[in-house]
mmCIF file of C-alpha atoms in Angstrom:
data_model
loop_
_atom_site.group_PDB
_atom_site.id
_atom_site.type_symbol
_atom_site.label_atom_id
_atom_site.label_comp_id
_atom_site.label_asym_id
_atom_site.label_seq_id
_atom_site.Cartn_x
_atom_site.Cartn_y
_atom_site.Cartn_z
ATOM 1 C CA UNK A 1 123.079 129.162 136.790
ATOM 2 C CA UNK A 2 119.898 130.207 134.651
ATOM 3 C CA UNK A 3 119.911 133.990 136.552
ATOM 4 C CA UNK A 4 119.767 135.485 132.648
ATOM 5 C CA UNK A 5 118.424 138.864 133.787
ATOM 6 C CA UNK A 6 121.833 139.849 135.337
ATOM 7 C CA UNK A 7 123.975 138.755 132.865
ATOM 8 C CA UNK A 8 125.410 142.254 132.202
ATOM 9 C CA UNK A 9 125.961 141.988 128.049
ATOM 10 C CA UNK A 10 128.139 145.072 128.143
ATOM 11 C CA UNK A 11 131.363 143.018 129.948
ATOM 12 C CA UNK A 12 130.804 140.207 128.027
ATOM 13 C CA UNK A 13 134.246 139.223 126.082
ATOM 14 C CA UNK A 14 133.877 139.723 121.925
ATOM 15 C CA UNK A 15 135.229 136.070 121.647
ATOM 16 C CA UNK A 16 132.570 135.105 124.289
ATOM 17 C CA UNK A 17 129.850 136.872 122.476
ATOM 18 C CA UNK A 18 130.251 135.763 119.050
ATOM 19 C CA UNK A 19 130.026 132.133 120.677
ATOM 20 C CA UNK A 20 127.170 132.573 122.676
ATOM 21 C CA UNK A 21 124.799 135.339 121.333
ATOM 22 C CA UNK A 22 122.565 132.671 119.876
ATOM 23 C CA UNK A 23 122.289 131.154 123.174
ATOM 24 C CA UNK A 24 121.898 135.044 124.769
ATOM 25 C CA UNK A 25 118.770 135.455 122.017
ATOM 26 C CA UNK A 26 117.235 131.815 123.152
ATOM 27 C CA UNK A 27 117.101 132.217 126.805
ATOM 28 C CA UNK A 28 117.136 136.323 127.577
ATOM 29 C CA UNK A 29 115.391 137.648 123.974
ATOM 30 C CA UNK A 30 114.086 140.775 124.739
ATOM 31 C CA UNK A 31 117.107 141.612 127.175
ATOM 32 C CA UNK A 32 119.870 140.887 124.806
ATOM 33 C CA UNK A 33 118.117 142.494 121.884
ATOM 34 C CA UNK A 34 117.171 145.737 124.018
ATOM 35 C CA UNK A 35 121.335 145.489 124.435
ATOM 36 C CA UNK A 36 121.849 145.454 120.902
ATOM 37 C CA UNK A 37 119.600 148.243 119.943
ATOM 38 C CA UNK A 38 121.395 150.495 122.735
ATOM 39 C CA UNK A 39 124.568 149.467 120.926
ATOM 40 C CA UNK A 40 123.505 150.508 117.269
ATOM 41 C CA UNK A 41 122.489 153.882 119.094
ATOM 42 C CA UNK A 42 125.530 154.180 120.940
ATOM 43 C CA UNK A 43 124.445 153.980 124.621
ATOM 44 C CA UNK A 44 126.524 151.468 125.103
ATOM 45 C CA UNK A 45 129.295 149.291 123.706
ATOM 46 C CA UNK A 46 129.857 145.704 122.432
ATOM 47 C CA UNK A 47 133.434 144.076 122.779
ATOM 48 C CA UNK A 48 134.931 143.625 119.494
ATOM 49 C CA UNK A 49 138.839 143.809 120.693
ATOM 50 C CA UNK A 50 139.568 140.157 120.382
ATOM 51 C CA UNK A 51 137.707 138.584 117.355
ATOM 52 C CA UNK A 52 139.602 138.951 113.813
ATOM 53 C CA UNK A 53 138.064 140.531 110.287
ATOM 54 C CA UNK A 54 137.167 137.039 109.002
ATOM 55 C CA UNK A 55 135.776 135.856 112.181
ATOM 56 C CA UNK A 56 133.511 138.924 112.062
ATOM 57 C CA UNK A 57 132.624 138.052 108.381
ATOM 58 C CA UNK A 58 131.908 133.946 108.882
ATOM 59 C CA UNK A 59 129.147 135.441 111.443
ATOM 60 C CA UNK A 60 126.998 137.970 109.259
ATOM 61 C CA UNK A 61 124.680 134.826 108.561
ATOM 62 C CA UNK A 62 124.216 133.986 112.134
ATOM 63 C CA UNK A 63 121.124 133.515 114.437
ATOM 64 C CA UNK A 64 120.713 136.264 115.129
ATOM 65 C CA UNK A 65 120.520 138.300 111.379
ATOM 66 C CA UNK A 66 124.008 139.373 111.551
ATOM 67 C CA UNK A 67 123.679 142.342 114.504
ATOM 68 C CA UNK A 68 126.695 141.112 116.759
ATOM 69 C CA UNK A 69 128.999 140.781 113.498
ATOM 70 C CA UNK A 70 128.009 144.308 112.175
ATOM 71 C CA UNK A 71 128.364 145.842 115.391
ATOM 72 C CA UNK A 72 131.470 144.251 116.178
ATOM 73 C CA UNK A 73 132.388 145.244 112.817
ATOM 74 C CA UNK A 74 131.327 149.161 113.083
ATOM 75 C CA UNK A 75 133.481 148.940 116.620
ATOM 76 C CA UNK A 76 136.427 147.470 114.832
ATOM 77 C CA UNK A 77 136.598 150.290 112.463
ATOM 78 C CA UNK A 78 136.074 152.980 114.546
#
């Protein structure tokens, strides 16, 4: 129920993670942001196969300064 620490952020659905990554920073911070910077660097991958261009865009003023939606962005593209 509250077991944050083995949420594994790598399997979690882009839909999923555009809803919830606020929630992700507010209860497993350091976590969730050490998964982010491992995504910039490529060490591992965010989901971005389900969320459209626009829904990516509406984001880039979220919670969280915009990370998810650029690298569900940069994922998009490539």
């Amino acid at each position: 129920a509250s077991d944050w620490g083995s949420l594994p952020y790598n399997r979690v659905a882009s839909v999923a993670m555009k809803s919830y990554k606020e929630i992700f920073l507010n209860h497993d911070a350091e976590r969730f942001q050490q998964f982010l910077d491992d995504a910039k660097s490529g060490k591992t991958k965010l989901a971005a196969g389900a969320v459209l261009p626009h829904e990516i865009i509406g984001d880039l003023d979220g919670g969280d300064g915009g990370q998810v939606a650029e690298l569900q962005w940069k994922r998009m593209v490539d």
